[in-house]
Short mmCIF file of C-alpha atoms and ligand atoms in Angstrom, two decimals:
data_model
loop_
_atom_site.label_atom_id
_atom_site.label_comp_id
_atom_site.label_asym_id
_atom_site.label_seq_id
_atom_site.Cartn_x
_atom_site.Cartn_y
_atom_site.Cartn_z
CA MET A 1 20.67 -7.91 13.71
CA ARG A 2 19.54 -5.06 11.49
CA ILE A 3 16.47 -3.13 12.60
CA LEU A 4 14.60 -0.79 10.29
CA SER A 5 11.50 1.35 10.46
CA GLY A 6 10.02 4.41 8.81
CA ILE A 7 7.47 7.03 9.65
CA GLN A 8 5.67 9.20 7.14
CA ALA A 9 6.29 12.93 6.97
CA SER A 10 2.61 13.66 6.72
CA GLY A 11 2.02 15.69 9.89
CA VAL A 12 2.93 16.07 13.54
CA LEU A 13 3.46 12.95 15.61
CA HIS A 14 0.94 11.75 18.15
CA ILE A 15 1.17 9.49 21.18
CA GLY A 16 -0.11 6.52 19.11
CA ASN A 17 2.97 6.88 16.92
CA TYR A 18 5.09 7.19 20.04
CA PHE A 19 3.88 4.13 21.94
CA GLY A 20 3.15 2.01 18.85
CA MET A 21 6.32 2.58 16.90
CA MET A 22 8.79 5.17 18.19
CA ARG A 23 9.28 3.90 21.73
CA PRO A 24 9.82 0.27 20.62
CA ALA A 25 12.16 1.45 17.85
CA ILE A 26 14.15 3.58 20.29
CA ALA A 27 14.38 0.67 22.73
CA LEU A 28 15.74 -1.55 19.94
CA GLN A 29 18.55 0.81 18.96
CA VAL A 30 20.84 -0.78 21.56
CA GLU A 31 20.12 -4.32 20.35
CA GLY A 32 21.46 -4.13 16.84
CA GLU A 33 22.21 -1.86 13.94
CA ALA A 34 19.19 0.41 13.60
CA PHE A 35 18.08 2.35 10.51
CA TYR A 36 15.16 4.75 10.94
CA PHE A 37 13.93 7.04 8.21
CA ILE A 38 11.38 9.70 7.43
CA ALA A 39 9.21 8.45 4.59
CA ASP A 40 8.88 11.57 2.46
CA TYR A 41 8.31 9.66 -0.81
CA HIS A 42 5.41 7.89 0.88
CA ALA A 43 4.08 11.18 2.26
CA LEU A 44 3.87 12.50 -1.33
CA THR A 45 0.87 10.22 -1.81
CA THR A 46 -1.10 12.59 0.45
CA VAL A 47 0.87 15.84 0.95
CA ARG A 48 0.77 18.17 -2.06
CA ASP A 49 2.40 21.23 -0.49
CA PRO A 50 6.21 21.28 -0.95
CA LYS A 51 6.82 23.65 1.94
CA ALA A 52 4.71 21.53 4.29
CA LEU A 53 6.46 18.34 3.18
CA ARG A 54 9.89 19.84 3.82
CA GLU A 55 8.84 21.17 7.22
CA ASN A 56 7.16 17.93 8.27
CA THR A 57 10.26 15.97 7.32
CA ARG A 58 12.50 18.05 9.58
CA GLY A 59 9.76 18.07 12.23
CA VAL A 60 9.61 14.27 12.35
CA ALA A 61 13.42 14.10 12.61
CA LEU A 62 13.32 16.63 15.47
CA ASP A 63 10.59 14.81 17.37
CA PHE A 64 12.20 11.41 16.92
CA LEU A 65 15.52 12.75 18.24
CA ALA A 66 13.76 14.50 21.13
CA CYS A 67 12.05 11.23 22.07
CA GLY A 68 15.40 9.49 22.49
CA LEU A 69 16.64 8.32 19.12
CA ASP A 70 20.42 8.38 19.54
CA PRO A 71 22.13 9.27 16.26
CA GLU A 72 25.38 7.76 17.56
CA ARG A 73 23.68 4.38 17.69
CA ALA A 74 20.95 4.57 15.05
CA THR A 75 21.13 5.87 11.50
CA LEU A 76 18.44 8.51 10.95
CA PHE A 77 17.84 9.62 7.38
CA ARG A 78 15.38 10.91 4.80
CA GLN A 79 13.91 8.26 2.51
CA SER A 80 14.48 10.50 -0.54
CA ASP A 81 18.20 10.80 0.23
CA VAL A 82 18.43 7.19 -0.98
CA PRO A 83 16.73 7.41 -4.40
CA GLN A 84 17.89 3.88 -5.30
CA VAL A 85 14.92 2.71 -3.27
CA THR A 86 12.61 3.81 -6.09
CA GLU A 87 14.63 1.68 -8.53
CA LEU A 88 14.17 -1.33 -6.28
CA ALA A 89 10.45 -0.53 -5.99
CA TRP A 90 10.22 -0.69 -9.79
CA ILE A 91 12.00 -4.04 -9.90
CA LEU A 92 9.74 -5.44 -7.16
CA SER A 93 6.65 -4.13 -8.96
CA THR A 94 7.50 -6.33 -11.95
CA VAL A 95 6.90 -9.43 -9.82
CA ALA A 96 4.15 -8.00 -7.57
CA PRO A 97 0.78 -9.66 -8.26
CA MET A 98 -2.04 -7.13 -8.74
CA GLY A 99 -4.30 -9.25 -6.53
CA LEU A 100 -1.87 -9.01 -3.61
CA LEU A 101 -1.89 -5.21 -3.77
CA GLU A 102 -5.66 -5.05 -4.33
CA ARG A 103 -6.16 -6.86 -1.03
CA ALA A 104 -4.13 -4.28 0.97
CA HIS A 105 -6.29 -2.90 3.81
CA SER A 106 -4.55 0.43 3.98
CA TYR A 107 -5.20 1.07 0.26
CA LYS A 108 -8.87 0.17 0.66
CA ASP A 109 -9.15 2.31 3.82
CA LYS A 110 -7.63 5.29 2.07
CA LEU A 111 -10.08 5.03 -0.83
CA ALA A 112 -12.94 4.68 1.65
CA ARG A 113 -11.79 7.93 3.28
CA GLY A 114 -12.05 9.70 -0.06
CA LEU A 115 -8.45 9.77 -1.32
CA SER A 116 -8.29 9.38 -5.08
CA ALA A 117 -7.02 6.08 -6.41
CA THR A 118 -3.56 7.02 -7.72
CA ALA A 119 -0.95 4.51 -8.87
CA GLY A 120 1.26 5.84 -6.05
CA LEU A 121 -1.29 4.95 -3.41
CA PHE A 122 -1.74 1.52 -4.97
CA ASN A 123 2.03 0.90 -5.11
CA TYR A 124 2.60 2.20 -1.58
CA PRO A 125 3.33 -1.31 -0.20
CA VAL A 126 5.83 -2.02 -3.00
CA LEU A 127 7.85 1.06 -2.10
CA MET A 128 7.62 0.06 1.55
CA ALA A 129 8.92 -3.41 0.67
CA ALA A 130 11.83 -1.77 -1.17
CA ASP A 131 12.55 0.36 1.95
CA ILE A 132 12.85 -2.76 4.04
CA LEU A 133 14.66 -5.05 1.60
CA ILE A 134 17.25 -2.51 0.44
CA TYR A 135 18.81 -2.49 3.93
CA ASP A 136 18.80 -6.29 4.40
CA SER A 137 16.55 -5.70 7.42
CA ASP A 138 15.86 -8.46 9.95
CA VAL A 139 13.34 -6.78 12.23
CA VAL A 140 10.77 -4.05 11.57
CA PRO A 141 9.17 -2.41 14.65
CA VAL A 142 5.71 -1.01 13.75
CA GLY A 143 2.15 -0.71 15.03
CA LYS A 144 -0.39 -3.38 14.15
CA ASP A 145 -1.82 -1.46 11.17
CA GLN A 146 1.45 -2.06 9.31
CA LYS A 147 1.47 -5.83 9.77
CA GLN A 148 -0.03 -6.59 6.38
CA HIS A 149 2.57 -4.39 4.68
CA ILE A 150 5.33 -6.50 6.21
CA GLU A 151 3.56 -9.65 5.01
CA ILE A 152 3.47 -8.19 1.49
CA THR A 153 7.19 -7.42 1.82
CA ARG A 154 7.90 -11.04 2.73
CA ASP A 155 5.79 -12.25 -0.22
CA LEU A 156 7.66 -10.02 -2.65
CA ALA A 157 11.05 -11.03 -1.25
CA ALA A 158 10.12 -14.71 -1.55
CA LYS A 159 8.91 -14.18 -5.11
CA MET A 160 12.18 -12.48 -6.09
CA ASN A 161 14.21 -15.27 -4.47
CA GLU A 162 12.15 -17.91 -6.27
CA THR A 163 12.55 -16.15 -9.60
CA PHE A 164 16.17 -14.99 -9.46
CA GLY A 165 17.83 -17.02 -6.70
CA PRO A 166 18.56 -15.96 -3.12
CA ILE A 167 18.74 -12.15 -3.01
CA PHE A 168 16.77 -11.04 0.02
CA LYS A 169 16.34 -11.83 3.70
CA LEU A 170 12.75 -12.24 4.89
CA PRO A 171 12.11 -9.56 7.55
CA GLU A 172 10.04 -10.08 10.70
CA PRO A 173 7.58 -7.51 12.07
CA ARG A 174 8.04 -6.57 15.74
CA ILE A 175 4.71 -5.48 17.19
CA GLU A 176 4.41 -4.67 20.91
CA ALA A 177 1.26 -6.41 22.14
CA ALA A 178 0.55 -3.83 24.85
CA THR A 179 0.65 -0.86 22.47
CA GLU A 180 -0.28 -2.35 19.11
CA VAL A 181 -3.34 -0.10 18.83
CA VAL A 182 -3.35 3.04 20.97
CA PRO A 183 -6.91 4.44 21.14
CA GLY A 184 -7.72 8.02 20.18
CA LEU A 185 -10.17 10.50 21.73
CA ASP A 186 -13.16 8.62 20.29
CA GLY A 187 -11.90 5.16 21.28
CA GLN A 188 -10.97 4.24 17.67
CA LYS A 189 -7.32 3.76 16.66
CA MET A 190 -5.53 7.06 17.19
CA SER A 191 -4.65 8.48 13.79
CA LYS A 192 -3.94 11.94 12.45
CA SER A 193 -6.34 11.24 9.61
CA TYR A 194 -9.21 10.60 12.04
CA GLY A 195 -8.61 13.85 13.96
CA ASN A 196 -8.73 11.90 17.25
CA ASN A 197 -5.06 12.42 18.10
CA ILE A 198 -3.19 13.75 21.12
CA ASP A 199 0.11 15.08 19.78
CA ILE A 200 3.35 14.45 21.64
CA PHE A 201 4.50 18.06 21.56
CA SER A 202 1.45 20.31 21.54
CA ASP A 203 1.39 22.96 24.25
CA GLU A 204 -0.09 22.48 27.69
CA LYS A 205 -3.41 24.16 26.94
CA GLU A 206 -4.04 22.16 23.78
CA THR A 207 -2.98 18.87 25.37
CA ARG A 208 -5.30 19.48 28.32
CA LYS A 209 -8.14 20.37 25.96
CA ARG A 210 -7.63 17.18 23.94
CA VAL A 211 -7.52 14.99 27.05
CA MET A 212 -10.66 16.63 28.47
CA SER A 213 -12.47 15.91 25.20
CA ILE A 214 -12.01 12.11 25.39
CA VAL A 215 -15.39 10.56 24.67
CA THR A 216 -16.97 8.76 27.67
CA ASP A 217 -20.26 6.98 28.31
CA SER A 218 -23.02 8.36 30.52
CA THR A 219 -22.27 6.35 33.69
CA ARG A 220 -23.07 8.52 36.74
CA VAL A 221 -20.31 9.72 39.10
CA GLU A 222 -21.37 7.37 41.94
CA ALA A 223 -21.65 4.27 39.73
CA PRO A 224 -18.84 1.72 39.18
CA LYS A 225 -17.11 2.00 35.80
CA ASP A 226 -15.40 -0.55 33.61
CA PRO A 227 -11.70 0.37 33.28
CA SER A 228 -11.05 -2.11 30.47
CA ARG A 229 -13.50 -0.26 28.19
CA SER A 230 -12.23 3.20 29.03
CA THR A 231 -9.89 5.16 26.75
CA ILE A 232 -8.89 7.26 29.78
CA PHE A 233 -7.74 4.19 31.66
CA GLN A 234 -5.98 2.68 28.64
CA LEU A 235 -3.99 5.86 28.02
CA TYR A 236 -3.26 6.26 31.73
CA SER A 237 -1.83 2.72 31.75
CA LEU A 238 0.76 3.82 29.18
CA VAL A 239 2.18 6.64 31.30
CA ALA A 240 1.57 5.82 34.99
CA SER A 241 3.42 3.50 37.39
CA LYS A 242 2.10 0.04 38.30
CA ASP A 243 0.77 1.26 41.65
CA GLN A 244 -0.90 4.28 40.14
CA ILE A 245 -2.57 2.09 37.52
CA ALA A 246 -3.82 -0.35 40.18
CA ASN A 247 -5.13 2.57 42.21
CA MET A 248 -7.04 4.06 39.27
CA ARG A 249 -8.47 0.64 38.38
CA GLU A 250 -9.79 0.27 41.89
CA ARG A 251 -11.41 3.70 41.85
CA PHE A 252 -13.05 2.96 38.50
CA GLN A 253 -14.55 -0.22 39.91
CA LYS A 254 -15.59 1.32 43.20
CA GLY A 255 -17.52 4.27 41.76
CA GLY A 256 -17.64 7.74 43.29
CA THR A 257 -15.18 9.38 40.92
CA GLY A 258 -16.33 11.11 37.72
CA TYR A 259 -14.68 10.81 34.33
CA SER A 260 -13.52 14.42 34.40
CA ASP A 261 -11.44 13.76 37.53
CA PHE A 262 -9.85 10.75 35.84
CA LYS A 263 -9.15 12.88 32.77
CA ARG A 264 -7.38 15.49 34.91
CA GLU A 265 -5.17 12.76 36.40
CA LEU A 266 -4.42 11.43 32.93
CA PHE A 267 -3.44 14.89 31.72
CA GLU A 268 -1.04 15.38 34.67
CA LYS A 269 0.69 12.05 34.07
CA LEU A 270 0.89 12.52 30.33
CA TRP A 271 2.34 16.00 30.70
CA GLU A 272 4.90 14.74 33.21
CA TYR A 273 5.81 11.71 31.05
CA PHE A 274 6.84 13.82 28.08
CA ALA A 275 8.58 16.58 30.10
CA PRO A 276 12.14 15.27 29.51
CA MET A 277 11.41 14.93 25.79
CA ARG A 278 10.15 18.52 25.63
CA LYS A 279 13.36 19.70 27.28
CA CYS A 280 15.50 17.70 24.88
CA ARG A 281 13.53 19.13 21.95
CA GLU A 282 14.31 22.69 23.09
CA GLU A 283 18.00 21.83 23.27
CA ILE A 284 18.01 20.39 19.77
CA LEU A 285 16.19 23.45 18.43
CA ALA A 286 18.84 25.70 19.97
CA ASP A 287 21.50 24.15 17.72
CA LYS A 288 20.53 25.31 14.25
CA SER A 289 22.59 22.82 12.25
CA TYR A 290 22.10 19.75 14.43
CA ILE A 291 19.24 18.11 12.52
CA ASP A 292 20.80 18.75 9.11
CA ASN A 293 24.09 17.26 10.29
CA VAL A 294 22.40 14.15 11.67
CA LEU A 295 20.41 13.66 8.44
CA ALA A 296 23.50 14.18 6.25
CA ARG A 297 25.46 11.58 8.19
CA GLY A 298 22.48 9.24 8.12
CA ALA A 299 22.12 9.61 4.35
CA GLU A 300 25.75 8.72 3.83
CA ARG A 301 25.54 5.53 5.88
CA ALA A 302 22.18 4.48 4.39
CA ASN A 303 23.53 4.96 0.86
CA GLN A 304 26.49 2.68 1.57
CA VAL A 305 24.21 -0.19 2.55
CA ALA A 306 21.66 0.46 -0.22
CA ASP A 307 24.38 0.61 -2.91
CA HIS A 308 25.77 -2.68 -1.71
CA VAL A 309 22.38 -4.43 -1.88
CA MET A 310 21.46 -2.85 -5.23
CA THR A 311 24.69 -4.15 -6.81
CA ARG A 312 23.53 -7.63 -5.80
CA VAL A 313 19.98 -7.05 -7.09
CA ARG A 314 21.06 -5.63 -10.47
CA ALA A 315 23.43 -8.52 -11.05
CA ALA A 316 20.75 -11.06 -10.12
CA VAL A 317 18.07 -9.67 -12.46
CA GLY A 318 20.37 -8.89 -15.41
CA LEU A 319 20.67 -5.10 -15.34
P1 ADP B 401 -1.34 7.77 11.26
O1 ADP B 401 -2.33 6.64 11.32
O2 ADP B 401 -1.58 8.79 12.31
O3 ADP B 401 -1.24 8.37 9.86
P2 ADP B 401 1.15 6.52 10.58
O4 ADP B 401 0.43 5.62 9.63
O5 ADP B 401 2.03 7.58 10.02
O6 ADP B 401 0.08 7.15 11.58
O7 ADP B 401 1.97 5.60 11.58
C1 ADP B 401 3.36 5.64 11.84
C2 ADP B 401 3.73 4.50 12.78
O8 ADP B 401 3.02 4.63 14.01
C3 ADP B 401 3.34 3.10 12.23
O9 ADP B 401 4.31 2.16 12.65
C4 ADP B 401 2.03 2.83 12.89
O10 ADP B 401 1.77 1.45 13.01
C5 ADP B 401 2.22 3.48 14.26
N1 ADP B 401 0.92 3.92 14.77
C6 ADP B 401 0.15 4.92 14.28
N2 ADP B 401 -0.99 5.06 14.99
C7 ADP B 401 -0.94 4.12 15.97
C8 ADP B 401 -1.82 3.75 17.04
N3 ADP B 401 -2.96 4.41 17.25
N4 ADP B 401 -1.45 2.73 17.83
C9 ADP B 401 -0.28 2.06 17.64
N5 ADP B 401 0.59 2.36 16.66
C10 ADP B 401 0.28 3.38 15.83
N1 LIG B 402 3.86 2.80 5.94
C1 LIG B 402 4.47 3.22 7.17
C2 LIG B 402 3.44 4.04 7.97
O1 LIG B 402 2.53 4.61 7.44
C3 LIG B 402 5.70 4.05 6.95
C4 LIG B 402 6.78 3.26 6.28
C5 LIG B 402 7.25 3.44 5.01
C6 LIG B 402 7.52 2.18 6.84
N2 LIG B 402 8.25 2.56 4.75
C7 LIG B 402 8.43 1.74 5.84
C8 LIG B 402 7.49 1.53 8.07
C9 LIG B 402 9.30 0.68 6.06
C10 LIG B 402 8.37 0.45 8.29
C11 LIG B 402 9.26 0.03 7.27
O2 LIG B 402 3.58 4.13 9.13
#
């Protein structure tokens, strides 16, 4: 089984990225041949500062490694170290129906948030399809917001197969039900573009501040509270043990504890949960060439697979 996923180099990673995509991807690395990459071509649709893009790319590699990606098991690489993927994106774009891309939620969301309608933003799902198909991927672990992109990938693969004969496998999304949408400070989907994020590796003061600013309703301290509608409880459920979760649920329902006490408990658990990752991150940072070496090895392996698939694609389409 080949497993593949990517994460954009558009900023620092938050706990929504961790529970929605990174943790499932890291868990899968022992189940098959995993390929994980930092999507710097995709990030170019929003990042226009070369220094920031370069730094974010290394930063994402660092954080992914610190969170448990094992470069002996999984191939970690930069998307742009495999430029053939842009060639495949072009080929796929020649069969991609405009209507299919016009219906993409993420494109419409981005325009609604004020990004300008560039061809790159519009073609984003085509490049993502190329990322997936160029490694003959079987399974793609992602958060729920990426589901439609995987459906578009399957549509494009099927269209190519129909037109030119069997070239591509049809990949399956792998979306963890329990963490498909991790809520942010305001209860909406956590996202760096909504500013409602809690980052995995911010310092203690900042993390505490973010947790304490989770939006709550005006239920009084003594009154019972509904755990299922609380962001505090949902986030706590990601990092606490079964017993601790049951205990917090009971205290929500009983009343008598205020939201700020629950927030303090959440902060403690969250801080403790990521402690081993913070330690690992320090160790990686101490070895100056570690990240570059991992990415260089990753690029080499990814290129082997991509070259192999592209030979097949070029022959099939007549290039
Ligand atoms: P952002 O929305 O912050 O820009 P990305 O789009 O870069 O995040 O997401 C990278 C990966 O993390 C994707 O697989 C995405 O589905 C997952 N992800 C991002 N935010 C969340 C969230 N709040 N809950 C679950 N998964 C998420
Ligand atoms: N679009 C994905 C995101 O924003 C990143 C991505 C690019 C990706 N190419 C991919 C994810 C291929 C999975 C497979 O999170």
